[in-house]
Amino acid sequence: MRSIWNGAISFGLVSIPIKLVNATESHSISFRQIHTQDNGRIRYRKVCELEDREVSQAEIGKGYEDADGTIIPITDDDLSHLPIPTARTIDIVAFVPADRIDPLQMDAAYYLAAGGAPAAKPYILLREALKRSNKVAIAKYALRGRERLGMLRVVGDAIAMHGLLWPDEVRAPEGVAPDTDVTIRDKELDLADALMDTLGEVDLEDLHDEYRAALEEVIAAKASGEAPPEAPAPAAGGKVLDLMAALENSVRTARESRGVAPAAGEAEVRPLPRKAAPKAAGGKKSTSTAKKAATAKKPEPARKSTSKATSRATSKATSKTAQGAKKSTTAKTAQGAKKTAAKETAAKKTASRKRTA
C-alpha cells in the first residue's frame, strides 16, 4: 500500500519511524458530467481571472484571502517552517480508556507501518503496551496543512490511527430530540428488545452495497443496448397507528426470515385480538355464531339420554330388590303360619287323648 505521509511516532523519549497508509477505500461508482446533446465531457479549466487565460498545475500555488479581499501567498517553504513539533511527528500526549472517545469525533482511519527494520522493536513495544493496558493513545499530528487530533489503537498485529475532530468541532444535539411528552410501556420496551436481539445477530461480512450492485446492472444493461431492470414496487408507507402491532409484526417477520424460534424469557409475540363487528339493531346472529352455538349444544342430548338410561336402570334394580324382599317376607310368613298350625293340631290331639283317658 502506498504511504501518504512519512514521519515518526514520539513515545516519550522513544521515536518510531512510521509511514501513514490509508486504512479504507471507496468502492462507490463515480459519474462524469456530460453534454446531454452529444455526450461530450464537461471539463473544468483553471483560468487566471486577471490574465483571462488557462494556467498549468505548475503555475498554481496557495494563498490566503484576507477579510478585505487581499490575497496573501503561502508557499510550501513557509509551511515547512511552522513552529510546531507535530509537522513530521505523531506526538502521543496521553493514554485513556477507549470509551472516553466519543464516536462522533472519529474521522478518517489510517494504518501506521513501521519505517524499516530499526523501527520494528519500538513499534512492537508500543503495540503490546496498548494491548496490555486496554487503552488507546491520544496524539497530535500535522497533515495537509493543519494540526489534527488522533487516536492510536491496535488492529490485529498493526497500529491504526483514527483522525479525531477537535471537541469544539462537534455540535451539541440541541433541538434534535422530540420535545413531546410520551409514555413508553414495559411491553413496548420488551418487544423492542426482542426485535433488537433478532436483528442484532448478523455477520458484518455478509453485508454489501446493494445500491452499487443495482447500479452496476443498470450500467451493464445500458452498455449492451438492453433496457435497464425494472425497480421493485415501493413498499406501502403511512403512519404507524398502533406501535405495539408494528413491533409485534416486526419481531415476527424478523424471526421468520432468519428461522429463529422465540427463546425462553423473550417477549411472546401474539396477534392482537380483533373486536367483533357490532350487531345491527334487531338483527340475527351471524351464521358462524349460530353454528358455534349449535355445536356447543349438540352434546346436551347425549347427556340427557345417558341420565335417562341411568335412572331406568336404577328403577329396575330397585323394583327387583323390592320384589325380592316381598317374596322373602311372604315365604317367611307362610312358613311361620304352617308351624303355628302344626302346633295347634298337636295340642288338640293331646287334649283329646287326656279326655278319653
GROMACS .gro file of C-alpha atoms in nm:
model
  357
    1MET     CA    1   0.000   0.000   0.000
    2ARG     CA    2   0.126   0.345  -0.090
    3SER     CA    3   0.208   0.574   0.202
    4ILE     CA    4   0.063   0.924   0.211
    5TRP     CA    5   0.282   1.065   0.490
    6ASN     CA    6   0.620   0.980   0.638
    7GLY     CA    7   0.726   1.074   0.988
    8ALA     CA    8   0.769   0.927   1.335
    9ILE     CA    9   0.574   0.844   1.648
   10SER     CA   10   0.701   1.026   1.955
   11PHE     CA   11   0.651   0.796   2.255
   12GLY     CA   12   0.825   0.979   2.540
   13LEU     CA   13   1.193   0.964   2.452
   14VAL     CA   14   1.128   0.681   2.203
   15SER     CA   15   1.098   0.774   1.836
   16ILE     CA   16   0.943   0.521   1.595
   17PRO     CA   17   0.981   0.590   1.221
   18ILE     CA   18   0.647   0.516   1.051
   19LYS     CA   19   0.458   0.551   0.725
   20LEU     CA   20   0.093   0.658   0.713
   21VAL     CA   21  -0.128   0.439   0.491
   22ASN     CA   22  -0.498   0.478   0.418
   23ALA     CA   23  -0.695   0.208   0.604
   24THR     CA   24  -1.012   0.243   0.396
   25GLU     CA   25  -1.102   0.267   0.028
   26SER     CA   26  -1.412   0.379  -0.155
   27HIS     CA   27  -1.594   0.143  -0.393
   28SER     CA   28  -1.861   0.392  -0.493
   29ILE     CA   29  -1.931   0.446  -0.862
   30SER     CA   30  -1.848   0.795  -0.982
   31PHE     CA   31  -2.005   0.977  -1.277
   32ARG     CA   32  -1.873   1.233  -1.522
   33GLN     CA   33  -2.055   1.545  -1.624
   34ILE     CA   34  -2.151   1.530  -1.991
   35HIS     CA   35  -2.323   1.741  -2.254
   36THR     CA   36  -2.665   1.572  -2.286
   37GLN     CA   37  -2.695   1.652  -2.658
   38ASP     CA   38  -2.380   1.475  -2.776
   39ASN     CA   39  -2.239   1.305  -2.461
   40GLY     CA   40  -1.931   1.526  -2.471
   41ARG     CA   41  -1.732   1.555  -2.147
   42ILE     CA   42  -1.772   1.872  -1.943
   43ARG     CA   43  -1.435   1.973  -1.803
   44TYR     CA   44  -1.324   2.246  -1.566
   45ARG     CA   45  -1.039   2.464  -1.683
   46LYS     CA   46  -0.828   2.655  -1.436
   47VAL     CA   47  -0.816   3.013  -1.556
   48CYS     CA   48  -0.638   3.313  -1.407
   49GLU     CA   49  -0.904   3.578  -1.372
   50LEU     CA   50  -0.651   3.862  -1.406
   51GLU     CA   51  -0.497   3.740  -1.729
   52ASP     CA   52  -0.807   3.553  -1.851
   53ARG     CA   53  -0.607   3.252  -1.963
   54GLU     CA   54  -0.578   2.887  -1.868
   55VAL     CA   55  -0.283   2.802  -1.641
   56SER     CA   56  -0.098   2.473  -1.581
   57GLN     CA   57  -0.072   2.290  -1.248
   58ALA     CA   58   0.290   2.400  -1.211
   59GLU     CA   59   0.175   2.763  -1.203
   60ILE     CA   60  -0.078   2.709  -0.923
   61GLY     CA   61   0.013   2.780  -0.559
   62LYS     CA   62  -0.164   2.854  -0.225
   63GLY     CA   63  -0.294   3.183  -0.095
   64TYR     CA   64  -0.498   3.314   0.198
   65GLU     CA   65  -0.775   3.563   0.128
   66ASP     CA   66  -0.788   3.837   0.389
   67ALA     CA   67  -1.109   4.000   0.506
   68ASP     CA   68  -1.065   4.289   0.263
   69GLY     CA   69  -1.010   4.052  -0.031
   70THR     CA   70  -0.633   4.080  -0.035
   71ILE     CA   71  -0.457   3.754  -0.132
   72ILE     CA   72  -0.158   3.659   0.086
   73PRO     CA   73   0.057   3.395  -0.088
   74ILE     CA   74   0.173   3.099   0.127
   75THR     CA   75   0.448   2.874  -0.006
   76ASP     CA   76   0.541   2.518   0.087
   77ASP     CA   77   0.859   2.657   0.238
   78ASP     CA   78   0.651   2.878   0.469
   79LEU     CA   79   0.455   2.574   0.588
   80SER     CA   80   0.766   2.364   0.644
   81HIS     CA   81   0.895   2.618   0.895
   82LEU     CA   82   0.583   2.622   1.113
   83PRO     CA   83   0.690   2.634   1.480
   84ILE     CA   84   0.504   2.317   1.583
   85PRO     CA   85   0.660   1.983   1.684
   86THR     CA   86   0.392   1.780   1.502
   87ALA     CA   87   0.495   1.885   1.149
   88ARG     CA   88   0.656   1.544   1.093
   89THR     CA   89   0.577   1.373   1.422
   90ILE     CA   90   0.276   1.196   1.571
   91ASP     CA   91   0.315   1.321   1.926
   92ILE     CA   92   0.142   1.098   2.185
   93VAL     CA   93   0.010   1.317   2.466
   94ALA     CA   94  -0.199   1.075   2.675
   95PHE     CA   95  -0.334   0.721   2.718
   96VAL     CA   96  -0.706   0.690   2.801
   97PRO     CA   97  -0.976   0.416   2.806
   98ALA     CA   98  -1.136   0.365   2.466
   99ASP     CA   99  -1.484   0.454   2.596
  100ARG     CA  100  -1.362   0.805   2.667
  101ILE     CA  101  -1.367   0.876   2.292
  102ASP     CA  102  -1.700   0.990   2.152
  103PRO     CA  103  -1.764   0.816   1.817
  104LEU     CA  104  -1.888   1.150   1.684
  105GLN     CA  105  -1.528   1.269   1.692
  106MET     CA  106  -1.394   0.990   1.470
  107ASP     CA  107  -1.279   1.085   1.121
  108ALA     CA  108  -1.058   0.911   0.861
  109ALA     CA  109  -0.868   0.592   0.953
  110TYR     CA  110  -0.505   0.508   0.876
  111TYR     CA  111  -0.259   0.225   0.934
  112LEU     CA  112   0.081   0.306   1.079
  113ALA     CA  113   0.353   0.096   0.913
  114ALA     CA  114   0.697   0.058   1.068
  115GLY     CA  115   0.955   0.255   0.871
  116GLY     CA  116   1.225  -0.010   0.824
  117ALA     CA  117   1.388  -0.279   1.038
  118PRO     CA  118   1.516  -0.045   1.315
  119ALA     CA  119   1.157   0.062   1.385
  120ALA     CA  120   1.032  -0.295   1.439
  121LYS     CA  121   1.118  -0.330   1.810
  122PRO     CA  122   0.984   0.008   1.934
  123TYR     CA  123   0.677  -0.041   1.712
  124ILE     CA  124   0.600  -0.380   1.870
  125LEU     CA  125   0.675  -0.237   2.216
  126LEU     CA  126   0.410   0.032   2.170
  127ARG     CA  127   0.164  -0.220   2.025
  128GLU     CA  128   0.200  -0.463   2.316
  129ALA     CA  129   0.180  -0.180   2.572
  130LEU     CA  130  -0.151  -0.068   2.419
  131LYS     CA  131  -0.281  -0.426   2.427
  132ARG     CA  132  -0.191  -0.487   2.791
  133SER     CA  133  -0.327  -0.156   2.915
  134ASN     CA  134  -0.658  -0.185   2.725
  135LYS     CA  135  -0.619   0.182   2.645
  136VAL     CA  136  -0.583   0.399   2.337
  137ALA     CA  137  -0.323   0.669   2.274
  138ILE     CA  138  -0.427   1.028   2.207
  139ALA     CA  139  -0.186   1.207   1.973
  140LYS     CA  140  -0.144   1.528   1.780
  141TYR     CA  141  -0.009   1.538   1.425
  142ALA     CA  142   0.001   1.770   1.123
  143LEU     CA  143  -0.141   1.666   0.786
  144ARG     CA  144  -0.240   1.862   0.477
  145GLY     CA  145  -0.159   2.199   0.621
  146ARG     CA  146  -0.325   2.172   0.960
  147GLU     CA  147  -0.268   2.017   1.302
  148ARG     CA  148  -0.503   1.736   1.387
  149LEU     CA  149  -0.603   1.513   1.675
  150GLY     CA  150  -0.570   1.135   1.651
  151MET     CA  151  -0.636   0.813   1.839
  152LEU     CA  152  -0.400   0.514   1.815
  153ARG     CA  153  -0.528   0.163   1.878
  154VAL     CA  154  -0.430  -0.195   1.796
  155VAL     CA  155  -0.596  -0.369   1.499
  156GLY     CA  156  -0.468  -0.725   1.459
  157ASP     CA  157  -0.088  -0.700   1.456
  158ALA     CA  158  -0.085  -0.338   1.340
  159ILE     CA  159  -0.133   0.002   1.496
  160ALA     CA  160  -0.415   0.205   1.346
  161MET     CA  161  -0.480   0.576   1.386
  162HIS     CA  162  -0.821   0.740   1.366
  163GLY     CA  163  -0.830   1.108   1.293
  164LEU     CA  164  -1.040   1.288   1.554
  165LEU     CA  165  -1.231   1.610   1.531
  166TRP     CA  166  -1.141   1.870   1.789
  167PRO     CA  167  -1.402   1.881   2.067
  168ASP     CA  168  -1.524   2.225   1.957
  169GLU     CA  169  -1.594   2.087   1.608
  170VAL     CA  170  -1.867   1.853   1.737
  171ARG     CA  171  -2.203   2.024   1.760
  172ALA     CA  172  -2.436   1.966   2.054
  173PRO     CA  173  -2.767   1.792   1.965
  174GLU     CA  174  -2.980   2.088   2.067
  175GLY     CA  175  -3.331   2.090   1.923
  176VAL     CA  176  -3.290   1.747   1.765
  177ALA     CA  177  -3.478   1.522   2.010
  178PRO     CA  178  -3.860   1.542   2.010
  179ASP     CA  179  -3.996   1.767   2.283
  180THR     CA  180  -4.334   1.589   2.306
  181ASP     CA  181  -4.415   1.408   2.630
  182VAL     CA  182  -4.481   1.039   2.561
  183THR     CA  183  -4.522   0.732   2.780
  184ILE     CA  184  -4.332   0.414   2.694
  185ARG     CA  185  -4.478   0.095   2.840
  186ASP     CA  186  -4.273  -0.202   2.957
  187LYS     CA  187  -4.443  -0.425   2.699
  188GLU     CA  188  -4.327  -0.192   2.421
  189LEU     CA  189  -3.971  -0.199   2.553
  190ASP     CA  190  -3.983  -0.580   2.573
  191LEU     CA  191  -4.088  -0.602   2.209
  192ALA     CA  192  -3.822  -0.350   2.108
  193ASP     CA  193  -3.560  -0.559   2.292
  194ALA     CA  194  -3.683  -0.875   2.117
  195LEU     CA  195  -3.657  -0.702   1.780
  196MET     CA  196  -3.305  -0.578   1.859
  197ASP     CA  197  -3.197  -0.927   1.967
  198THR     CA  198  -3.329  -1.077   1.644
  199LEU     CA  199  -3.185  -0.817   1.408
  200GLY     CA  200  -2.861  -0.776   1.605
  201GLU     CA  201  -2.729  -1.123   1.522
  202VAL     CA  202  -2.565  -1.066   1.185
  203ASP     CA  203  -2.219  -1.117   1.038
  204LEU     CA  204  -2.096  -0.782   0.909
  205GLU     CA  205  -1.907  -0.967   0.635
  206ASP     CA  206  -2.243  -1.067   0.485
  207LEU     CA  207  -2.349  -0.705   0.434
  208HIS     CA  208  -2.286  -0.544   0.097
  209ASP     CA  209  -2.376  -0.234  -0.101
  210GLU     CA  210  -2.700  -0.329  -0.279
  211TYR     CA  211  -2.728   0.015  -0.437
  212ARG     CA  212  -2.389  -0.021  -0.608
  213ALA     CA  213  -2.476  -0.373  -0.731
  214ALA     CA  214  -2.804  -0.249  -0.879
  215LEU     CA  215  -2.626   0.048  -1.036
  216GLU     CA  216  -2.372  -0.184  -1.199
  217GLU     CA  217  -2.661  -0.384  -1.351
  218VAL     CA  218  -2.809  -0.067  -1.495
  219ILE     CA  219  -2.474   0.038  -1.645
  220ALA     CA  220  -2.417  -0.310  -1.794
  221ALA     CA  221  -2.766  -0.314  -1.947
  222LYS     CA  222  -2.723   0.031  -2.097
  223ALA     CA  223  -2.379  -0.060  -2.235
  224SER     CA  224  -2.522  -0.368  -2.412
  225GLY     CA  225  -2.820  -0.177  -2.551
  226GLU     CA  226  -3.073  -0.352  -2.330
  227ALA     CA  227  -3.345  -0.200  -2.118
  228PRO     CA  228  -3.240  -0.145  -1.756
  229PRO     CA  229  -3.401  -0.374  -1.497
  230GLU     CA  230  -3.726  -0.253  -1.350
  231ALA     CA  231  -3.728  -0.128  -0.996
  232PRO     CA  232  -3.935  -0.327  -0.745
  233ALA     CA  233  -4.262  -0.180  -0.631
  234PRO     CA  234  -4.211   0.054  -0.336
  235ALA     CA  235  -4.331  -0.069   0.000
  236ALA     CA  236  -4.656   0.076   0.119
  237GLY     CA  237  -4.589   0.359   0.358
  238GLY     CA  238  -4.802   0.552   0.601
  239LYS     CA  239  -4.842   0.643   0.961
  240VAL     CA  240  -4.788   0.384   1.233
  241LEU     CA  241  -5.122   0.392   1.410
  242ASP     CA  242  -5.054   0.104   1.651
  243LEU     CA  243  -4.696   0.091   1.779
  244MET     CA  244  -4.748  -0.242   1.957
  245ALA     CA  245  -4.885  -0.406   1.640
  246ALA     CA  246  -4.594  -0.269   1.437
  247LEU     CA  247  -4.340  -0.401   1.689
  248GLU     CA  248  -4.506  -0.743   1.709
  249ASN     CA  249  -4.521  -0.776   1.331
  250SER     CA  250  -4.158  -0.663   1.302
  251VAL     CA  251  -4.038  -0.921   1.555
  252ARG     CA  252  -4.242  -1.197   1.391
  253THR     CA  253  -4.120  -1.110   1.041
  254ALA     CA  254  -3.757  -1.087   1.151
  255ARG     CA  255  -3.770  -1.423   1.325
  256GLU     CA  256  -3.941  -1.595   1.033
  257SER     CA  257  -3.689  -1.456   0.785
  258ARG     CA  258  -3.397  -1.578   0.998
  259GLY     CA  259  -3.556  -1.902   1.114
  260VAL     CA  260  -3.521  -1.804   1.479
  261ALA     CA  261  -3.755  -1.956   1.738
  262PRO     CA  262  -3.858  -1.750   2.043
  263ALA     CA  263  -3.609  -1.803   2.325
  264ALA     CA  264  -3.701  -1.851   2.689
  265GLY     CA  265  -3.755  -1.523   2.865
  266GLU     CA  266  -3.820  -1.327   2.546
  267ALA     CA  267  -4.136  -1.135   2.485
  268GLU     CA  268  -4.409  -1.360   2.346
  269VAL     CA  269  -4.549  -1.235   2.019
  270ARG     CA  270  -4.923  -1.285   1.976
  271PRO     CA  271  -5.159  -1.132   1.722
  272LEU     CA  272  -5.367  -0.854   1.864
  273PRO     CA  273  -5.731  -0.955   1.938
  274ARG     CA  274  -5.983  -0.817   1.694
  275LYS     CA  275  -6.308  -0.670   1.816
  276ALA     CA  276  -6.628  -0.832   1.691
  277ALA     CA  277  -6.833  -0.626   1.449
  278PRO     CA  278  -7.131  -0.460   1.622
  279LYS     CA  279  -7.473  -0.621   1.561
  280ALA     CA  280  -7.738  -0.422   1.383
  281ALA     CA  281  -8.045  -0.335   1.587
  282GLY     CA  282  -8.298  -0.616   1.571
  283GLY     CA  283  -8.069  -0.831   1.359
  284LYS     CA  284  -7.994  -1.201   1.392
  285LYS     CA  285  -7.671  -1.363   1.493
  286SER     CA  286  -7.424  -1.437   1.219
  287THR     CA  287  -7.412  -1.781   1.062
  288SER     CA  288  -7.076  -1.859   1.218
  289THR     CA  289  -7.204  -1.762   1.562
  290ALA     CA  290  -7.514  -1.976   1.516
  291LYS     CA  291  -7.301  -2.271   1.409
  292LYS     CA  292  -7.080  -2.230   1.715
  293ALA     CA  293  -7.387  -2.216   1.937
  294ALA     CA  294  -7.535  -2.524   1.769
  295THR     CA  295  -7.208  -2.709   1.801
  296ALA     CA  296  -7.187  -2.618   2.167
  297LYS     CA  297  -7.543  -2.750   2.232
  298LYS     CA  298  -7.507  -3.083   2.048
  299PRO     CA  299  -7.353  -3.282   2.335
  300GLU     CA  300  -7.652  -3.198   2.566
  301PRO     CA  301  -7.898  -3.462   2.427
  302ALA     CA  302  -7.637  -3.728   2.481
  303ARG     CA  303  -7.608  -3.626   2.843
  304LYS     CA  304  -7.991  -3.636   2.883
  305SER     CA  305  -8.019  -3.981   2.726
  306THR     CA  306  -7.745  -4.103   2.949
  307SER     CA  307  -7.918  -3.973   3.259
  308LYS     CA  308  -8.249  -4.135   3.150
  309ALA     CA  309  -8.082  -4.469   3.092
  310THR     CA  310  -7.920  -4.446   3.431
  311SER     CA  311  -8.250  -4.366   3.603
  312ARG     CA  312  -8.423  -4.656   3.423
  313ALA     CA  313  -8.153  -4.898   3.529
  314THR     CA  314  -8.178  -4.771   3.884
  315SER     CA  315  -8.560  -4.806   3.881
  316LYS     CA  316  -8.539  -5.164   3.753
  317ALA     CA  317  -8.281  -5.252   4.013
  318THR     CA  318  -8.500  -5.103   4.286
  319SER     CA  319  -8.803  -5.290   4.157
  320LYS     CA  320  -8.617  -5.620   4.156
  321THR     CA  321  -8.491  -5.558   4.505
  322ALA     CA  322  -8.842  -5.477   4.628
  323GLN     CA  323  -8.985  -5.788   4.460
  324GLY     CA  324  -8.713  -6.000   4.615
  325ALA     CA  325  -8.783  -5.851   4.954
  326LYS     CA  326  -9.161  -5.919   4.918
  327LYS     CA  327  -9.103  -6.283   4.816
  328SER     CA  328  -8.868  -6.335   5.105
  329THR     CA  329  -9.116  -6.183   5.352
  330THR     CA  330  -9.411  -6.385   5.211
  331ALA     CA  331  -9.217  -6.710   5.227
  332LYS     CA  332  -9.117  -6.649   5.586
  333THR     CA  333  -9.477  -6.564   5.685
  334ALA     CA  334  -9.610  -6.879   5.521
  335GLN     CA  335  -9.355  -7.097   5.694
  336GLY     CA  336  -9.438  -6.938   6.028
  337ALA     CA  337  -9.811  -6.996   5.974
  338LYS     CA  338  -9.758  -7.364   5.891
  339LYS     CA  339  -9.552  -7.414   6.206
  340THR     CA  340  -9.821  -7.246   6.420
  341ALA     CA  341 -10.096  -7.461   6.265
  342ALA     CA  342  -9.896  -7.778   6.329
  343LYS     CA  343  -9.850  -7.686   6.695
  344GLU     CA  344 -10.222  -7.616   6.738
  345THR     CA  345 -10.311  -7.955   6.580
  346ALA     CA  346 -10.069  -8.135   6.811
  347ALA     CA  347 -10.215  -7.956   7.114
  348LYS     CA  348 -10.573  -8.053   7.021
  349LYS     CA  349 -10.474  -8.421   6.980
  350THR     CA  350 -10.309  -8.421   7.323
  351ALA     CA  351 -10.616  -8.265   7.490
  352SER     CA  352 -10.847  -8.519   7.322
  353ARG     CA  353 -10.634  -8.808   7.448
  354LYS     CA  354 -10.648  -8.682   7.805
  355ARG     CA  355 -11.031  -8.656   7.798
  356THR     CA  356 -11.062  -9.012   7.670
  357ALA     CA  357 -10.847  -9.142   7.948
   0.00000   0.00000   0.00000
